[in-house]
Each structure stands twice: as structure tokens, then as C-alpha cells.
């Protein structure tokens, strides 16, 4: 993929590839009225923290992401 490409969909041989997922929150993460706080430097290695997405799926709901 070209550098700087920003997309939410990736197709390989005509088939859409699902987005990756991290699975769990870092130990010690807390929830507040404005979001979540991750302890220490857990996210310091991210190249661009502004691109981080948190998707909360409490059940079998449809998830819609803004483009």
C-alpha cells in the first residue's frame, strides 16, 4: 500500500479483509465520563495516537464508523 494512504477498507483478490483488533484493554485502564484512561506509557509507542480507534461492542449491535 502506498505511504500516506488512509482507508477503512482493504480488499485482497476482490474480498474485503476485516479490520484488526487488539482484543483487550491494558491492565489498569479506567473509564470516566469522558472516555478511558490508559496507565503509564502503554500507548507511547503508537506512531499516531490520533488514529487510535476504540470500538465498544456490548452485544450483537451494528457498528457504524464515520468516514
Short mmCIF file of N, CA and C in Angstrom, two decimals:
data_model
loop_
_atom_site.label_atom_id
_atom_site.label_comp_id
_atom_site.label_asym_id
_atom_site.label_seq_id
_atom_site.Cartn_x
_atom_site.Cartn_y
_atom_site.Cartn_z
N UNK A 1 0.85 -1.17 0.00
CA UNK A 1 0.00 0.00 0.00
C UNK A 1 0.89 1.23 0.00
N UNK A 2 0.48 2.26 -0.70
CA UNK A 2 1.28 3.48 -0.75
C UNK A 2 1.34 4.18 0.61
N UNK A 3 2.47 4.81 0.91
CA UNK A 3 2.61 5.58 2.14
C UNK A 3 1.58 6.71 2.15
N UNK A 4 1.00 6.97 3.31
CA UNK A 4 0.03 8.05 3.45
C UNK A 4 -1.39 7.68 3.09
N UNK A 5 -1.62 6.47 2.63
CA UNK A 5 -2.98 6.04 2.28
C UNK A 5 -3.81 5.91 3.54
N UNK A 6 -4.98 6.53 3.54
CA UNK A 6 -5.89 6.45 4.68
C UNK A 6 -7.20 5.84 4.21
N UNK A 7 -7.46 4.62 4.62
CA UNK A 7 -8.66 3.94 4.18
C UNK A 7 -9.22 3.08 5.30
N UNK A 8 -10.48 2.79 5.25
CA UNK A 8 -11.11 1.92 6.24
C UNK A 8 -11.43 0.55 5.65
N UNK A 9 -11.19 0.39 4.37
CA UNK A 9 -11.48 -0.87 3.71
C UNK A 9 -10.25 -1.35 2.94
N UNK A 10 -9.99 -2.63 3.03
CA UNK A 10 -8.90 -3.24 2.28
C UNK A 10 -9.46 -4.48 1.60
N UNK A 11 -9.20 -4.60 0.30
CA UNK A 11 -9.66 -5.75 -0.46
C UNK A 11 -8.46 -6.52 -0.99
N UNK A 12 -8.48 -7.83 -0.86
CA UNK A 12 -7.44 -8.70 -1.38
C UNK A 12 -8.10 -9.70 -2.30
N UNK A 13 -7.68 -9.70 -3.56
CA UNK A 13 -8.28 -10.59 -4.57
C UNK A 13 -9.80 -10.45 -4.61
N UNK A 14 -10.30 -9.22 -4.47
CA UNK A 14 -11.72 -8.95 -4.56
C UNK A 14 -12.52 -9.20 -3.30
N UNK A 15 -11.88 -9.67 -2.23
CA UNK A 15 -12.60 -9.95 -0.98
C UNK A 15 -12.18 -8.94 0.09
N UNK A 16 -13.17 -8.38 0.79
CA UNK A 16 -12.89 -7.41 1.85
C UNK A 16 -12.22 -8.12 3.02
N UNK A 17 -11.16 -7.51 3.53
CA UNK A 17 -10.41 -8.05 4.67
C UNK A 17 -10.86 -7.30 5.92
N UNK A 18 -11.25 -8.00 6.99
CA UNK A 18 -11.72 -7.32 8.20
C UNK A 18 -10.59 -6.54 8.89
N UNK A 19 -10.98 -5.48 9.60
CA UNK A 19 -10.03 -4.68 10.38
C UNK A 19 -9.49 -5.53 11.51
N UNK A 20 -8.26 -5.27 11.91
CA UNK A 20 -7.65 -5.98 13.02
C UNK A 20 -8.26 -5.53 14.34
N UNK A 21 -7.99 -6.29 15.37
CA UNK A 21 -8.48 -5.92 16.69
C UNK A 21 -7.44 -6.30 17.73
N UNK A 22 -7.39 -5.52 18.79
CA UNK A 22 -6.42 -5.77 19.85
C UNK A 22 -6.93 -6.75 20.88
N UNK A 23 -8.22 -6.86 21.03
CA UNK A 23 -8.79 -7.83 21.93
C UNK A 23 -9.13 -7.32 23.31
N UNK A 24 -8.16 -6.84 24.08
CA UNK A 24 -8.45 -6.41 25.44
C UNK A 24 -7.80 -5.07 25.75
N UNK A 25 -8.31 -4.41 26.77
CA UNK A 25 -7.72 -3.15 27.23
C UNK A 25 -6.50 -3.44 28.10
N UNK A 26 -5.59 -2.49 28.16
CA UNK A 26 -4.41 -2.64 29.01
C UNK A 26 -4.83 -2.74 30.47
N UNK A 27 -4.08 -3.51 31.24
CA UNK A 27 -4.35 -3.65 32.66
C UNK A 27 -4.27 -2.29 33.35
N UNK A 28 -5.25 -1.98 34.18
CA UNK A 28 -5.27 -0.71 34.88
C UNK A 28 -6.03 0.39 34.17
N UNK A 29 -6.58 0.10 32.98
CA UNK A 29 -7.36 1.09 32.25
C UNK A 29 -8.63 1.40 33.03
N UNK A 30 -8.96 2.69 33.13
CA UNK A 30 -10.16 3.10 33.86
C UNK A 30 -11.09 3.90 32.95
N UNK A 31 -12.37 3.83 33.25
CA UNK A 31 -13.39 4.55 32.49
C UNK A 31 -13.81 5.78 33.28
N UNK A 32 -14.00 6.90 32.55
CA UNK A 32 -14.50 8.13 33.17
C UNK A 32 -15.70 8.62 32.36
N UNK A 33 -16.24 9.75 32.72
CA UNK A 33 -17.40 10.30 31.99
C UNK A 33 -17.02 10.78 30.60
N UNK A 34 -15.72 10.97 30.32
CA UNK A 34 -15.29 11.46 29.01
C UNK A 34 -14.56 10.42 28.18
N UNK A 35 -14.35 9.23 28.72
CA UNK A 35 -13.67 8.19 27.94
C UNK A 35 -12.91 7.24 28.82
N UNK A 36 -11.76 6.81 28.35
CA UNK A 36 -10.93 5.85 29.06
C UNK A 36 -9.54 6.42 29.29
N UNK A 37 -8.92 6.05 30.40
CA UNK A 37 -7.55 6.45 30.71
C UNK A 37 -6.70 5.19 30.79
N UNK A 38 -5.64 5.18 29.97
CA UNK A 38 -4.73 4.05 29.95
C UNK A 38 -3.50 4.44 30.76
N UNK A 39 -3.08 3.59 31.69
CA UNK A 39 -1.99 3.94 32.60
C UNK A 39 -0.61 4.01 31.94
N UNK A 40 0.26 4.82 32.53
CA UNK A 40 1.67 4.87 32.14
C UNK A 40 1.91 5.19 30.69
N UNK A 41 2.87 4.51 30.11
CA UNK A 41 3.29 4.78 28.73
C UNK A 41 2.82 3.69 27.77
N UNK A 42 1.74 3.01 28.11
CA UNK A 42 1.24 1.89 27.31
C UNK A 42 1.04 2.26 25.84
N UNK A 43 0.55 3.46 25.57
CA UNK A 43 0.27 3.86 24.18
C UNK A 43 1.38 4.72 23.56
N UNK A 44 2.48 4.92 24.27
CA UNK A 44 3.55 5.80 23.81
C UNK A 44 4.20 5.32 22.51
N UNK A 45 4.15 4.04 22.23
CA UNK A 45 4.81 3.52 21.03
C UNK A 45 3.98 3.68 19.76
N UNK A 46 2.76 4.16 19.87
CA UNK A 46 1.92 4.35 18.68
C UNK A 46 2.50 5.45 17.80
N UNK A 47 2.53 5.21 16.51
CA UNK A 47 3.07 6.20 15.58
C UNK A 47 2.20 7.46 15.55
N UNK A 48 0.88 7.29 15.60
CA UNK A 48 -0.03 8.43 15.57
C UNK A 48 -1.23 8.13 16.47
N UNK A 49 -1.15 8.48 17.76
CA UNK A 49 -2.24 8.17 18.69
C UNK A 49 -3.59 8.72 18.27
N UNK A 50 -3.61 9.78 17.46
CA UNK A 50 -4.88 10.35 17.00
C UNK A 50 -5.64 9.37 16.10
N UNK A 51 -4.93 8.39 15.54
CA UNK A 51 -5.58 7.39 14.67
C UNK A 51 -6.15 6.21 15.45
N UNK A 52 -5.94 6.18 16.75
CA UNK A 52 -6.42 5.07 17.58
C UNK A 52 -7.95 5.06 17.59
N UNK A 53 -8.53 3.88 17.44
CA UNK A 53 -9.98 3.72 17.49
C UNK A 53 -10.35 2.76 18.59
N UNK A 54 -11.37 3.10 19.33
CA UNK A 54 -11.88 2.22 20.37
C UNK A 54 -13.30 1.88 19.98
N UNK A 55 -13.57 0.62 19.76
CA UNK A 55 -14.91 0.17 19.37
C UNK A 55 -15.44 -0.70 20.49
N UNK A 56 -16.51 -0.24 21.13
CA UNK A 56 -17.13 -0.98 22.21
C UNK A 56 -18.33 -1.71 21.64
N UNK A 57 -18.34 -3.02 21.78
CA UNK A 57 -19.42 -3.82 21.23
C UNK A 57 -20.06 -4.62 22.36
N UNK A 58 -21.12 -4.07 22.99
CA UNK A 58 -21.72 -4.73 24.14
C UNK A 58 -22.59 -5.93 23.80
N UNK A 59 -22.82 -6.18 22.57
CA UNK A 59 -23.69 -7.30 22.19
C UNK A 59 -23.67 -7.47 20.70
N UNK A 60 -24.78 -7.83 20.14
CA UNK A 60 -24.88 -8.04 18.69
C UNK A 60 -25.43 -6.80 17.99
N UNK A 61 -24.86 -5.64 18.32
CA UNK A 61 -25.31 -4.40 17.70
C UNK A 61 -24.53 -4.15 16.42
N UNK A 62 -25.14 -3.37 15.52
CA UNK A 62 -24.45 -2.95 14.31
C UNK A 62 -23.54 -1.79 14.69
N UNK A 63 -22.30 -1.85 14.22
CA UNK A 63 -21.36 -0.78 14.49
C UNK A 63 -21.20 0.07 13.25
N UNK A 64 -21.39 1.35 13.40
CA UNK A 64 -21.24 2.29 12.30
C UNK A 64 -20.08 3.21 12.62
N UNK A 65 -19.14 3.34 11.69
CA UNK A 65 -17.99 4.22 11.89
C UNK A 65 -18.08 5.38 10.93
N UNK A 66 -17.81 6.61 11.41
CA UNK A 66 -17.84 7.75 10.49
C UNK A 66 -16.71 7.65 9.48
N UNK A 67 -16.92 8.19 8.31
CA UNK A 67 -15.88 8.15 7.29
C UNK A 67 -15.04 9.39 7.32
#
